[in-house]
Structure formats: C-alpha cells, structure tokens
Short mmCIF file of C-alpha atoms in Angstrom, two decimals:
data_model
loop_
_atom_site.label_atom_id
_atom_site.label_comp_id
_atom_site.label_asym_id
_atom_site.label_seq_id
_atom_site.Cartn_x
_atom_site.Cartn_y
_atom_site.Cartn_z
CA UNK A 1 0.00 0.00 0.00
CA UNK A 2 2.96 2.31 -0.24
CA UNK A 3 2.94 4.74 -3.09
CA UNK A 4 3.68 3.34 -6.51
CA UNK A 5 7.22 2.53 -7.56
CA UNK A 6 8.70 3.17 -10.95
CA UNK A 7 11.91 3.35 -12.92
CA UNK A 8 13.72 6.68 -12.92
CA UNK A 9 15.30 8.55 -15.78
CA UNK A 10 18.59 8.84 -13.93
CA UNK A 11 19.58 6.81 -10.93
CA UNK A 12 22.05 8.55 -8.67
CA UNK A 13 23.87 5.39 -7.58
CA UNK A 14 22.12 4.95 -4.70
CA UNK A 15 10.36 6.03 -4.45
CA UNK A 16 6.78 7.62 -1.96
CA UNK A 17 6.78 5.96 -3.95
CA UNK A 18 9.39 4.17 -6.96
CA UNK A 19 12.06 1.68 -6.07
CA UNK A 20 11.90 3.51 -2.74
CA UNK A 21 9.14 6.41 -1.53
CA UNK A 22 11.44 7.81 -4.05
CA UNK A 23 14.79 6.46 -4.21
CA UNK A 24 15.25 2.76 -4.13
CA UNK A 25 13.47 0.94 -1.41
CA UNK A 26 16.31 -0.67 0.35
CA UNK A 27 16.67 -2.01 3.77
CA UNK A 28 18.84 -3.38 6.39
CA UNK A 29 19.68 -4.85 9.66
CA UNK A 30 17.33 -6.74 11.83
CA UNK A 31 18.26 -6.02 15.41
CA UNK A 32 16.71 -7.96 18.32
CA UNK A 33 13.41 -7.15 20.01
CA UNK A 34 13.89 -6.70 23.74
CA UNK A 35 11.13 -8.36 25.67
CA UNK A 36 12.11 -6.77 28.98
CA UNK A 37 9.84 -3.96 30.17
CA UNK A 38 11.06 -0.48 29.35
CA UNK A 39 11.23 0.41 33.00
CA UNK A 40 13.70 -2.40 33.68
CA UNK A 41 16.51 -0.92 31.58
CA UNK A 42 19.80 -0.42 33.40
CA UNK A 43 20.87 3.22 33.25
CA UNK A 44 24.62 2.95 33.54
CA UNK A 45 25.61 4.25 30.13
CA UNK A 46 28.03 7.12 30.08
CA UNK A 47 27.61 10.57 28.59
CA UNK A 48 29.29 11.08 25.23
CA UNK A 49 33.01 11.52 25.65
CA UNK A 50 34.08 15.08 24.77
CA UNK A 51 35.51 15.03 21.27
CA UNK A 52 34.34 11.49 20.51
CA UNK A 53 32.74 11.13 17.05
CA UNK A 54 28.95 11.12 17.14
CA UNK A 55 27.55 7.61 17.50
CA UNK A 56 30.60 6.01 19.13
CA UNK A 57 29.51 6.29 22.80
CA UNK A 58 26.64 4.54 24.56
CA UNK A 59 24.12 6.71 26.36
CA UNK A 60 20.71 6.41 28.01
CA UNK A 61 18.24 9.28 28.23
CA UNK A 62 14.93 8.52 29.87
CA UNK A 63 13.56 5.31 28.37
CA UNK A 64 15.81 5.42 25.30
CA UNK A 65 19.27 3.88 24.95
CA UNK A 66 21.77 4.21 22.12
CA UNK A 67 24.44 1.51 21.89
CA UNK A 68 27.26 1.53 19.29
CA UNK A 69 27.50 -1.68 17.30
CA UNK A 70 27.51 -3.29 13.85
CA UNK A 71 25.98 -1.49 10.90
CA UNK A 72 22.52 -2.53 9.78
CA UNK A 73 22.34 -5.19 7.08
CA UNK A 74 20.83 -4.23 3.74
CA UNK A 75 19.40 -6.35 0.89
CA UNK A 76 22.39 -5.33 -1.24
CA UNK A 77 25.75 -3.86 -0.21
CA UNK A 78 25.70 -0.06 0.02
CA UNK A 79 29.04 1.55 -0.66
CA UNK A 80 28.04 4.74 1.16
CA UNK A 81 27.85 2.82 4.42
CA UNK A 82 31.49 1.75 4.30
CA UNK A 83 33.13 3.56 7.18
CA UNK A 84 29.82 4.55 8.77
CA UNK A 85 29.52 4.71 12.55
CA UNK A 86 26.64 2.48 13.53
CA UNK A 87 24.58 1.25 16.44
CA UNK A 88 21.11 0.57 17.81
CA UNK A 89 18.51 2.78 19.45
CA UNK A 90 16.24 0.97 21.93
CA UNK A 91 12.94 2.66 22.74
CA UNK A 92 9.51 1.68 24.13
CA UNK A 93 7.20 0.19 21.54
CA UNK A 94 4.31 2.24 22.91
CA UNK A 95 5.13 5.25 25.05
CA UNK A 96 1.49 5.45 26.13
CA UNK A 97 1.72 2.10 27.92
CA UNK A 98 4.17 1.94 30.80
CA UNK A 99 6.05 -1.30 31.35
CA UNK A 100 5.62 -2.53 27.77
CA UNK A 101 8.24 -4.14 25.62
CA UNK A 102 10.91 -2.32 23.68
CA UNK A 103 11.93 -2.21 20.03
CA UNK A 104 15.31 -1.71 18.37
CA UNK A 105 16.05 0.65 15.48
CA UNK A 106 19.20 0.39 13.36
CA UNK A 107 21.35 3.52 13.07
CA UNK A 108 24.10 4.42 10.58
CA UNK A 109 25.99 7.72 10.61
CA UNK A 110 27.94 8.52 7.45
CA UNK A 111 30.77 10.91 8.32
CA UNK A 112 31.16 14.26 6.61
CA UNK A 113 33.54 14.35 3.66
CA UNK A 114 35.53 17.14 5.30
CA UNK A 115 37.92 16.86 8.23
CA UNK A 116 36.16 19.78 9.94
CA UNK A 117 32.44 18.93 9.88
CA UNK A 118 29.73 21.25 11.11
CA UNK A 119 28.30 20.34 14.52
CA UNK A 120 24.72 19.92 13.28
CA UNK A 121 24.25 16.72 11.21
CA UNK A 122 21.53 16.05 8.66
CA UNK A 123 18.95 13.34 9.37
CA UNK A 124 17.48 11.51 6.37
CA UNK A 125 13.78 10.61 6.62
CA UNK A 126 12.78 7.91 4.13
CA UNK A 127 9.74 7.65 1.91
CA UNK A 128 6.94 5.14 1.85
CA UNK A 129 5.47 4.86 4.40
CA UNK A 130 7.45 1.71 5.01
CA UNK A 131 10.82 2.36 3.36
CA UNK A 132 13.99 2.03 5.42
CA UNK A 133 16.19 5.13 5.60
CA UNK A 134 19.42 3.12 5.81
CA UNK A 135 18.70 1.61 2.41
CA UNK A 136 18.45 5.09 0.89
CA UNK A 137 21.92 6.13 2.09
CA UNK A 138 23.54 5.92 -1.35
CA UNK A 139 21.07 8.41 -2.82
CA UNK A 140 21.71 10.89 -0.01
CA UNK A 141 25.49 10.62 -0.18
CA UNK A 142 25.67 10.67 -3.98
CA UNK A 143 23.69 13.91 -3.78
CA UNK A 144 26.39 15.49 -1.63
CA UNK A 145 24.52 15.82 1.65
CA UNK A 146 27.63 14.81 3.61
CA UNK A 147 29.83 17.49 2.07
CA UNK A 148 30.47 19.13 5.43
CA UNK A 149 28.01 17.45 7.78
CA UNK A 150 27.52 13.92 9.06
CA UNK A 151 24.34 12.31 7.72
CA UNK A 152 22.26 10.17 10.09
CA UNK A 153 20.13 7.26 8.85
CA UNK A 154 17.82 5.42 11.24
CA UNK A 155 15.35 2.69 10.40
CA UNK A 156 11.91 4.03 11.21
CA UNK A 157 10.03 1.69 13.55
CA UNK A 158 8.69 -1.39 11.78
CA UNK A 159 10.95 -1.07 8.74
CA UNK A 160 13.39 -3.60 7.31
CA UNK A 161 16.28 -3.01 9.69
CA UNK A 162 14.17 -2.54 12.81
CA UNK A 163 13.25 -5.29 15.23
CA UNK A 164 10.48 -6.18 14.99
CA UNK A 165 10.01 -5.54 11.29
CA UNK A 166 6.46 -5.30 9.96
CA UNK A 167 7.16 -6.38 6.37
CA UNK A 168 4.41 -8.87 5.34
CA UNK A 169 5.77 -10.29 2.05
CA UNK A 170 2.36 -11.83 1.41
CA UNK A 171 1.12 -8.38 0.39
CA UNK A 172 4.02 -7.97 -2.03
CA UNK A 173 3.22 -11.39 -3.49
CA UNK A 174 -0.42 -10.41 -3.95
CA UNK A 175 0.61 -7.15 -5.62
CA UNK A 176 2.69 -9.18 -8.07
CA UNK A 177 -0.26 -11.47 -8.87
CA UNK A 178 -2.62 -8.54 -9.19
CA UNK A 179 -1.14 -7.43 -12.53
CA UNK A 180 -3.18 -10.25 -14.01
CA UNK A 181 -6.41 -9.05 -12.39
CA UNK A 182 -8.84 -6.26 -13.24
CA UNK A 183 -7.48 -3.43 -11.12
CA UNK A 184 -10.64 -2.17 -9.43
CA UNK A 185 -12.97 -5.19 -9.68
CA UNK A 186 -14.90 -6.27 -6.54
CA UNK A 187 -13.13 -9.65 -6.73
CA UNK A 188 -9.77 -7.87 -6.68
CA UNK A 189 -10.88 -5.82 -3.68
CA UNK A 190 -11.80 -9.01 -1.82
CA UNK A 191 -8.39 -10.55 -2.43
CA UNK A 192 -6.64 -7.27 -1.60
CA UNK A 193 -8.39 -7.00 1.76
CA UNK A 194 -7.75 -10.70 2.49
CA UNK A 195 -4.01 -10.09 2.03
CA UNK A 196 -4.17 -7.07 4.33
CA UNK A 197 -6.02 -9.04 7.00
CA UNK A 198 -3.55 -11.93 6.78
CA UNK A 199 -0.73 -9.46 7.36
CA UNK A 200 -2.51 -7.97 10.35
CA UNK A 201 -3.31 -11.35 11.86
CA UNK A 202 0.32 -12.47 11.55
CA UNK A 203 1.70 -9.34 13.21
CA UNK A 204 -0.91 -9.30 15.96
CA UNK A 205 -0.24 -12.97 16.71
CA UNK A 206 3.43 -12.06 17.21
CA UNK A 207 2.39 -9.68 19.96
CA UNK A 208 3.07 -6.48 18.03
CA UNK A 209 1.10 -3.44 19.19
CA UNK A 210 -0.13 -2.22 15.80
CA UNK A 211 -1.45 1.02 17.30
CA UNK A 212 2.14 2.09 18.07
CA UNK A 213 3.36 2.41 14.48
CA UNK A 214 2.60 5.98 13.46
CA UNK A 215 4.10 9.44 13.10
CA UNK A 216 3.69 10.42 16.74
CA UNK A 217 5.74 7.50 17.99
CA UNK A 218 8.25 7.75 15.12
CA UNK A 219 8.85 11.46 15.71
CA UNK A 220 9.54 10.66 19.36
CA UNK A 221 12.02 7.96 18.24
CA UNK A 222 14.03 10.50 16.27
CA UNK A 223 13.94 12.97 19.14
CA UNK A 224 15.20 10.23 21.45
CA UNK A 225 18.02 9.52 19.00
CA UNK A 226 19.05 13.18 18.99
CA UNK A 227 19.22 13.24 22.76
CA UNK A 228 21.03 9.93 23.18
CA UNK A 229 23.61 11.00 20.59
CA UNK A 230 24.14 14.19 22.58
CA UNK A 231 23.29 16.50 19.67
CA UNK A 232 22.04 20.00 20.48
CA UNK A 233 20.55 20.84 17.07
CA UNK A 234 20.28 18.95 13.83
CA UNK A 235 18.69 19.27 10.40
CA UNK A 236 16.12 17.09 8.63
CA UNK A 237 15.85 16.08 4.98
CA UNK A 238 12.67 14.16 4.25
CA UNK A 239 11.58 12.69 0.92
CA UNK A 240 8.02 11.74 -0.06
CA UNK A 241 6.33 10.25 3.01
CA UNK A 242 9.41 11.39 4.95
CA UNK A 243 8.09 14.94 4.48
CA UNK A 244 4.88 13.87 6.24
CA UNK A 245 6.95 12.65 9.17
CA UNK A 246 9.21 15.73 9.06
CA UNK A 247 6.23 18.10 9.28
CA UNK A 248 4.86 16.11 12.22
CA UNK A 249 8.28 16.18 13.89
CA UNK A 250 8.49 19.96 13.40
CA UNK A 251 5.16 20.38 15.14
CA UNK A 252 5.80 17.95 18.00
CA UNK A 253 9.53 18.49 18.72
CA UNK A 254 10.71 21.80 17.23
CA UNK A 255 13.30 22.54 19.89
CA UNK A 256 16.11 20.44 18.37
CA UNK A 257 15.70 21.52 14.75
CA UNK A 258 17.99 24.00 13.00
CA UNK A 259 16.44 23.60 9.52
CA UNK A 260 14.28 21.20 7.50
CA UNK A 261 14.29 20.20 3.83
CA UNK A 262 11.16 18.52 2.46
CA UNK A 263 11.14 17.04 -1.04
CA UNK A 264 8.03 15.55 -2.67
CA UNK A 265 5.78 17.11 -0.07
CA UNK A 266 2.93 15.24 1.64
CA UNK A 267 1.41 17.51 4.30
CA UNK A 268 -0.42 15.65 7.10
CA UNK A 269 -3.04 18.41 7.16
CA UNK A 270 -4.27 17.58 3.65
CA UNK A 271 -3.09 13.99 3.14
CA UNK A 272 -5.63 11.55 1.73
CA UNK A 273 -7.22 10.23 -1.42
CA UNK A 274 -8.60 13.55 -2.68
CA UNK A 275 -5.15 15.14 -2.50
CA UNK A 276 -3.70 12.16 -4.36
CA UNK A 277 -6.08 12.81 -7.22
CA UNK A 278 -5.08 16.47 -7.26
CA UNK A 279 -1.40 15.54 -7.39
CA UNK A 280 -2.00 13.19 -10.30
CA UNK A 281 -3.75 15.96 -12.22
CA UNK A 282 -0.86 18.36 -11.67
CA UNK A 283 1.83 15.89 -12.72
CA UNK A 284 -0.05 14.63 -15.76
CA UNK A 285 -0.87 18.14 -16.94
CA UNK A 286 2.73 19.24 -16.50
CA UNK A 287 3.96 16.42 -18.73
CA UNK A 288 1.23 16.90 -21.32
CA UNK A 289 1.94 20.64 -21.44
CA UNK A 290 5.67 20.04 -21.95
CA UNK A 291 4.88 17.80 -24.94
CA UNK A 292 2.51 20.39 -26.39
CA UNK A 293 5.23 23.05 -26.13
CA UNK A 294 7.66 20.99 -28.25
CA UNK A 295 6.68 21.25 -31.93
CA UNK A 296 7.79 17.72 -32.81
CA UNK A 297 5.99 16.15 -29.84
CA UNK A 298 2.86 18.22 -30.35
CA UNK A 299 2.73 17.36 -34.05
CA UNK A 300 3.23 13.62 -33.51
CA UNK A 301 1.07 13.37 -30.36
CA UNK A 302 -1.56 16.15 -30.49
CA UNK A 303 -4.12 16.47 -27.69
CA UNK A 304 -2.25 14.01 -25.49
CA UNK A 305 -4.45 14.74 -22.49
CA UNK A 306 -7.59 13.90 -24.47
CA UNK A 307 -5.93 10.70 -25.73
CA UNK A 308 -5.17 9.66 -22.18
CA UNK A 309 -8.70 10.36 -20.94
CA UNK A 310 -10.16 8.40 -23.86
CA UNK A 311 -7.90 5.43 -23.18
CA UNK A 312 -8.92 5.35 -19.51
CA UNK A 313 -12.59 5.22 -20.49
CA UNK A 314 -12.06 2.60 -23.19
CA UNK A 315 -9.95 0.31 -21.04
CA UNK A 316 -12.33 0.55 -18.11
CA UNK A 317 -15.16 -0.54 -20.38
CA UNK A 318 -13.10 -3.24 -22.15
CA UNK A 319 -9.87 -4.20 -20.36
CA UNK A 320 -6.99 -5.43 -22.51
CA UNK A 321 -5.18 -8.63 -21.62
CA UNK A 322 -1.67 -9.28 -22.89
CA UNK A 323 1.43 -11.30 -22.04
CA UNK A 324 4.90 -9.86 -21.50
CA UNK A 325 8.31 -11.08 -20.38
CA UNK A 326 10.36 -9.07 -17.93
CA UNK A 327 14.11 -8.39 -17.92
CA UNK A 328 16.04 -11.29 -16.44
CA UNK A 329 13.23 -13.80 -16.95
CA UNK A 330 11.79 -15.76 -19.84
CA UNK A 331 8.62 -16.62 -17.93
CA UNK A 332 5.53 -15.05 -19.53
CA UNK A 333 3.48 -12.74 -17.30
CA UNK A 334 -0.21 -12.13 -17.86
CA UNK A 335 -1.13 -8.45 -17.58
CA UNK A 336 -4.60 -6.90 -17.53
CA UNK A 337 -4.82 -3.20 -18.36
CA UNK A 338 -8.03 -1.46 -17.39
CA UNK A 339 -8.68 2.23 -16.70
CA UNK A 340 -7.49 2.08 -13.10
CA UNK A 341 -4.29 0.29 -14.06
CA UNK A 342 -3.55 2.91 -16.71
CA UNK A 343 -4.03 5.76 -14.25
CA UNK A 344 -1.68 4.11 -11.77
CA UNK A 345 0.89 3.34 -14.46
CA UNK A 346 0.79 6.99 -15.49
CA UNK A 347 1.31 8.13 -11.90
CA UNK A 348 4.65 6.33 -11.88
CA UNK A 349 5.48 6.84 -15.56
CA UNK A 350 6.24 10.52 -15.02
CA UNK A 351 9.62 9.16 -13.82
CA UNK A 352 10.27 8.14 -17.44
CA UNK A 353 8.52 11.15 -18.97
CA UNK A 354 10.26 11.10 -22.38
CA UNK A 355 8.63 7.73 -23.12
CA UNK A 356 5.09 8.57 -22.07
CA UNK A 357 3.66 10.13 -25.28
CA UNK A 358 4.99 7.27 -27.43
CA UNK A 359 3.75 4.64 -24.95
CA UNK A 360 0.23 6.12 -24.90
CA UNK A 361 0.22 6.34 -28.69
CA UNK A 362 1.26 2.68 -28.94
CA UNK A 363 -1.56 1.70 -26.60
CA UNK A 364 -4.07 3.69 -28.64
CA UNK A 365 -2.89 1.79 -31.74
CA UNK A 366 -3.40 -1.60 -30.13
CA UNK A 367 0.15 -2.12 -28.83
CA UNK A 368 -0.07 -2.38 -25.03
CA UNK A 369 3.24 -4.22 -24.48
CA UNK A 370 5.41 -1.30 -23.36
CA UNK A 371 2.94 -0.08 -20.75
CA UNK A 372 2.11 -3.63 -19.67
CA UNK A 373 5.78 -4.46 -19.23
CA UNK A 374 6.41 -1.35 -17.13
CA UNK A 375 3.27 -1.90 -15.07
CA UNK A 376 4.21 -5.50 -14.30
CA UNK A 377 7.91 -4.78 -13.91
CA UNK A 378 7.40 -2.43 -11.00
CA UNK A 379 5.36 -4.98 -9.06
CA UNK A 380 7.46 -8.06 -9.86
CA UNK A 381 10.93 -6.56 -9.42
CA UNK A 382 13.08 -7.94 -6.58
CA UNK A 383 13.07 -4.46 -5.00
CA UNK A 384 9.31 -4.79 -4.53
CA UNK A 385 9.52 -8.00 -2.53
CA UNK A 386 9.91 -8.21 1.23
CA UNK A 387 11.28 -4.73 1.83
CA UNK A 388 8.28 -2.54 2.61
CA UNK A 389 6.91 -2.37 6.16
CA UNK A 390 3.21 -2.75 5.43
CA UNK A 391 2.47 -2.65 9.14
CA UNK A 392 3.81 0.89 9.24
CA UNK A 393 1.98 1.76 6.02
CA UNK A 394 -1.38 0.88 7.51
CA UNK A 395 -0.40 2.22 10.92
CA UNK A 396 -0.06 5.68 9.36
CA UNK A 397 -2.88 5.56 6.81
CA UNK A 398 -5.46 3.93 9.06
CA UNK A 399 -4.89 6.12 12.11
CA UNK A 400 -4.04 9.46 10.47
CA UNK A 401 -5.79 9.49 7.09
CA UNK A 402 -8.97 7.43 6.79
CA UNK A 403 -10.50 8.55 10.10
CA UNK A 404 -10.47 12.08 8.72
CA UNK A 405 -11.55 11.50 5.11
CA UNK A 406 -14.65 9.54 4.15
CA UNK A 407 -14.93 7.32 1.10
CA UNK A 408 -17.42 9.82 -0.28
CA UNK A 409 -14.90 12.66 0.06
CA UNK A 410 -12.29 10.53 -1.68
CA UNK A 411 -14.70 9.85 -4.54
CA UNK A 412 -15.53 13.54 -4.84
CA UNK A 413 -11.82 14.25 -5.21
CA UNK A 414 -11.66 11.97 -8.23
CA UNK A 415 -14.82 13.42 -9.72
CA UNK A 416 -13.57 16.98 -9.32
CA UNK A 417 -10.17 16.46 -10.90
CA UNK A 418 -10.99 13.88 -13.60
CA UNK A 419 -14.70 14.35 -14.35
CA UNK A 420 -14.48 12.34 -17.59
CA UNK A 421 -13.29 9.19 -15.87
CA UNK A 422 -15.75 6.37 -15.11
CA UNK A 423 -16.97 6.29 -11.52
CA UNK A 424 -15.24 2.96 -10.91
CA UNK A 425 -11.90 4.64 -11.63
CA UNK A 426 -12.73 7.77 -9.63
CA UNK A 427 -13.55 5.61 -6.59
CA UNK A 428 -9.96 4.27 -6.26
CA UNK A 429 -7.45 7.06 -5.82
CA UNK A 430 -4.02 6.52 -7.42
CA UNK A 431 -1.71 4.52 -5.15
CA UNK A 432 -4.50 4.05 -2.57
CA UNK A 433 -6.87 1.43 -3.96
CA UNK A 434 -9.32 -0.07 -1.43
CA UNK A 435 -7.84 2.03 1.37
CA UNK A 436 -10.99 2.24 3.50
CA UNK A 437 -11.78 -1.51 3.37
CA UNK A 438 -8.15 -2.23 4.19
CA UNK A 439 -8.27 0.09 7.18
CA UNK A 440 -11.52 -1.47 8.37
CA UNK A 441 -9.71 -4.79 8.82
CA UNK A 442 -6.52 -3.16 10.12
CA UNK A 443 -8.61 -1.80 12.99
CA UNK A 444 -6.36 0.62 14.86
CA UNK A 445 -7.56 3.67 16.84
CA UNK A 446 -7.67 7.05 15.17
CA UNK A 447 -4.79 9.37 15.96
CA UNK A 448 -5.67 12.56 17.86
CA UNK A 449 -7.25 15.15 15.54
CA UNK A 450 -4.20 17.35 16.10
CA UNK A 451 -2.24 15.02 13.79
CA UNK A 452 -4.00 16.87 10.97
CA UNK A 453 -2.97 20.33 12.19
CA UNK A 454 -0.90 22.47 9.86
CA UNK A 455 2.71 22.78 10.93
CA UNK A 456 3.53 26.31 12.11
CA UNK A 457 6.68 28.01 13.28
CA UNK A 458 9.82 29.81 12.22
CA UNK A 459 12.12 26.88 11.48
CA UNK A 460 13.86 27.59 8.14
CA UNK A 461 12.37 25.17 5.62
CA UNK A 462 13.16 24.26 2.03
CA UNK A 463 10.01 23.07 0.24
CA UNK A 464 11.09 21.27 -2.95
CA UNK A 465 8.76 19.89 -5.61
CA UNK A 466 8.96 18.58 -9.16
CA UNK A 467 6.95 19.99 -12.02
CA UNK A 468 6.07 16.47 -13.22
CA UNK A 469 5.33 15.12 -9.71
CA UNK A 470 2.08 13.18 -10.02
CA UNK A 471 2.39 11.62 -6.55
CA UNK A 472 2.71 14.70 -4.33
CA UNK A 473 1.72 17.73 -6.40
CA UNK A 474 3.85 20.86 -6.57
CA UNK A 475 1.10 22.98 -5.02
CA UNK A 476 1.96 21.37 -1.67
CA UNK A 477 5.01 23.64 -1.50
CA UNK A 478 3.10 26.94 -1.34
CA UNK A 479 0.50 25.20 0.83
CA UNK A 480 2.92 24.35 3.66
CA UNK A 481 4.66 27.73 3.31
CA UNK A 482 1.44 29.52 4.33
CA UNK A 483 2.15 28.62 7.96
CA UNK A 484 5.95 28.47 7.75
CA UNK A 485 7.08 32.08 7.23
CA UNK A 486 10.76 31.08 6.96
CA UNK A 487 10.07 28.62 4.11
CA UNK A 488 11.67 28.83 0.66
CA UNK A 489 9.46 27.25 -2.01
CA UNK A 490 11.16 25.78 -5.08
CA UNK A 491 9.63 23.85 -7.97
CA UNK A 492 12.18 22.13 -10.19
CA UNK A 493 10.60 21.97 -13.66
CA UNK A 494 10.34 18.76 -15.67
CA UNK A 495 11.20 16.54 -12.69
CA UNK A 496 9.09 13.73 -11.16
CA UNK A 497 8.49 12.80 -7.54
CA UNK A 498 11.47 13.42 -5.23
CA UNK A 499 13.70 15.79 -7.18
CA UNK A 500 16.81 15.00 -5.13
CA UNK A 501 16.85 11.54 -6.72
CA UNK A 502 16.83 12.76 -10.32
CA UNK A 503 18.09 16.34 -10.49
CA UNK A 504 21.64 17.59 -9.99
CA UNK A 505 20.18 21.07 -9.69
CA UNK A 506 17.91 19.96 -6.83
CA UNK A 507 20.90 18.42 -5.06
CA UNK A 508 22.84 21.68 -5.37
CA UNK A 509 19.90 23.64 -3.98
CA UNK A 510 19.50 21.26 -1.04
CA UNK A 511 23.19 21.33 -0.10
CA UNK A 512 23.28 25.14 -0.35
CA UNK A 513 20.19 25.34 1.86
CA UNK A 514 21.91 23.62 4.76
CA UNK A 515 24.83 26.04 4.35
CA UNK A 516 22.50 29.05 4.34
CA UNK A 517 18.90 28.16 5.25
CA UNK A 518 17.69 31.70 4.71
CA UNK A 519 18.94 31.95 1.12
CA UNK A 520 19.60 28.69 -0.78
CA UNK A 521 21.26 29.06 -4.16
CA UNK A 522 18.67 28.42 -6.88
CA UNK A 523 20.61 29.82 -9.84
CA UNK A 524 20.76 26.40 -11.54
CA UNK A 525 17.01 26.53 -12.20
CA UNK A 526 17.69 28.99 -15.04
CA UNK A 527 19.66 26.36 -16.94
CA UNK A 528 17.02 23.61 -16.99
CA UNK A 529 15.36 22.49 -20.19
CA UNK A 530 12.42 20.22 -20.95
CA UNK A 531 13.23 16.58 -21.78
CA UNK A 532 13.32 15.55 -25.39
CA UNK A 533 10.31 13.33 -25.91
CA UNK A 534 10.62 10.11 -27.88
CA UNK A 535 9.12 10.56 -31.33
CA UNK A 536 8.03 7.33 -32.98
CA UNK A 537 8.06 6.99 -36.79
#
C-alpha cells in the first residue's frame, strides 16, 4: 500500500513511492526485540566523551538507549555505508503504555567528507510509508549531503532493519499477482483485503502493538536519538512520506531543529485520497503541457491529455489482456490493463517522462506491451519483494488518514479532478486502492485530531517539488509555506516525484540550503530544459 514505484530517468547510484518512496526501497539490519519492560533498563551508560565522534559512545536518556555496534544489514551492499559509525537505538514500543516491551532501530551515521564537519548533522527521513532510511543512504550521499556534515540514517520503527520488522511479504506477493487481475474489480478488492487481513493477523499474533506504528511515535524515536547522541541541534531532509513525518516532527519536537528540507511534499493536514487525485492531475498536466510546447511532440502526439482520458474510459469498459516477459526472466506474465491500471501506471510513468507520449500512442494503436511491461515490472521486481513495512503503512494511513476523510470525500476528489473518468476509476485514488476496506480490517484507533494540524513556526524550511510530480503535487510547496514564514518554495521543472533523486540542480539547492537556510542558491534553475520526448516513426 505504499505509493507506486517506478523506474527513474537517472539513478544517482544509490520512491513515496518508486524503487523507494522515491529512491530505491532498500533495507537493512534486523536487530533484536527486547522483551524486557522499558522500566527495567539499566541506566549505567556514560555521557558522550568530549571530542568522541557522534555515535561512538553509549548513552541512556529517559527510556531510550543508544548503543554503538555493527551497521545494519541491507538487501544489497551499500558503498556509502562503508566507514559509517553504527549502532542501535532501543525505545519503548508504545510510550502510552508503561512497562511494555521495547523495540530496536538500526542507526548508521555517514561521516562528513571534510575533516572539519559542522556540529549539526543532517537526518534523512525515508519515503513510503514503510521504506527504510538506511537503504536510501547511497542516494543521499551521492547527492552530496555529507559534504560538510555527518548524515544520520535510522530505520523508522517497523521497517526492514528494525526489530520487529512489519514487512508482510504476502502483500508484495499479492501485488505481483494482481497485474493479471482487473485493477478495481470487486473480486480484486476481496483478495486485496484478504491479504491485508492476513498481514494484520500475523503481526498481531506475534504480539506487536499495531497502534504504536505511526508518526507520533516515530517522531519521538528520532527525538530520542538526537538526545542519546548528545546532539544539540540537527537538520532534517525528508523525501516523499518522509516529508509527512518531518512536518509532524516539526510540530511535535521543534526545539532540536535547526532547519528542515522537504522534497516531494505530503502535508499531514491535507493527506488523503482527494489530494492524491489532485497531485495526479498536476503531474499529468505538467507532462502533457511540456509535450505540447515541443513542436515535434505536439505534431506527432496532439491532444495528449484527451488521448489519455479516452484510453482510460475505453480500457475501463473493455480491459486489454496481454502477455509480456520481464528483464532477467523468460517466464511469460499475464497483464490486464483497465482504466485504473492505466491511471496508476501513469502516476509512476512521469519518472520516465520522455517515453510517455509514445507509450500512450502505442496503446491507442493496439500495442499495449510497453505499458504492460512497465506496469508489471514495478510490481514483480526484486526491489518490490519483502522490503516494505506494510504494518507501518497501515499504521499511518489507518490512524491518520482514513478517520479524517470519508470514502465519499475521496470519490468527490476523483470526480472533481478527472470528471471524464468512469466512476469505478474515480472511486480508487491513485496509489491508494481499497484504502478504507483495508483500514476497516486493520482496525487501529484514530490518531488525535491534532495530527491533521498544519505545521507552524519559524524553522527555516526548504520546500522542494517537481513539475512532473504526479504523486505529491507541486502545489503542496506553497500550501505548507502559508504557515511556515521562513520557508523557501522551489519547484524544479520537468522533474518527477522526489527531485533529489533525479536532479543535480535539486541536489545543489539542497546542499546550499543547509549552508545558508535563509537563502539557498537556486541559480541552476535557469539552466534547466524540458526533456526531449521520444518521437516514434
């Protein structure tokens, strides 16, 4: 149930929502769950030794303990973690229940590239929900974030390198099978909800408190890490869902924050299905407009938006079934493309924008293979299997989103932004199919209404968006800046979701922001040009 994942135009060695809420969903160490009550911890750890590198000294503050140790394991080796200082943060699973068990979160600190680093490190908040920050380390380091500051990566509770992890590979396996099903059919909904319930039942049977996996507890985890590392002030950089967590952290624990970068913005105060429809509209229109402004693209693919709308209606009425093979396999895969599948493919396909006009034209001419292969490839890739913490996904969505947005409001969002679409398509927001039925079986309490409050304050903030972002629309930048007077709003044109992952210019802006939060250097924006769209014969 995390946001859709897709290939990127450029991969900075390193998805909400593509092979990672924006980068590559990667993951790591599984530490050990402590079954002793939180109150039974021994508080004999020492304060950080003066001059000792951050993360090399054990320390306990309140109910939280940091202990240096091995680096978290990841599905694949990550070069950026070579030489990292690592350890484990142990915190209560549920701070609202005294005497409960504890959980362990993997920590990796990549040292600054300079011998004289600044005292305030940068903390990377991963996408998803459900991605593991440690697995996104390569993207952050390749983008230059550690130029003169340490960069801190911690596995958010429930993610791959945490213990317990809340992964539920059965949901990934269902998602892989679902490419051969009609996307929004009632029978697909039944199977979707069955997979969600099986995940919940497994985690609950293991004694996991599913109500404790949310932004309130996660923000407290990061604040505990700051204190146990002995850091006075630090900076945040959140991508995709990580911006949702960053904005919650800013509201709940502002005292330790020097500055905050948010990239691919998902504000808690407007998060939900209706906003997802709005984001899709913005990203699609940005891409279609860029094609229309290029004479060759406009001549070969006129009225691309109308073509897309027509294809959604046609496929919803008469789905197309085809067979494709995926890279690295000769096994045929059955793929069903209906209107809902096409909308969701398009939401991710803005990451490969130059191909989109040609792919839609091929589909309109009875050649669905390119789109079918991309649609299936994202769900059957190894990076989509066993790495996403679905327990955290539903912990966030079902406590913070669905209690505050009805199914009717979600439907109205689809109707308002894509009035020409069939109702069956409008009823399932991109990336969030069957969210309310899923949350009915997940059955966790609603978060306090304050979780939906707008974040306010004077913390310097960089609000970065992409002009082609169809997952978290660019209008979220000005939206959050309304209540953050020290915010700088930047839209990087022609870029998809999470601009740091695809744009050298965005990386330069982000690094300059941490040097001077009041005036980041945005001069590179003047040099950017639209992509050259593929023109078929």
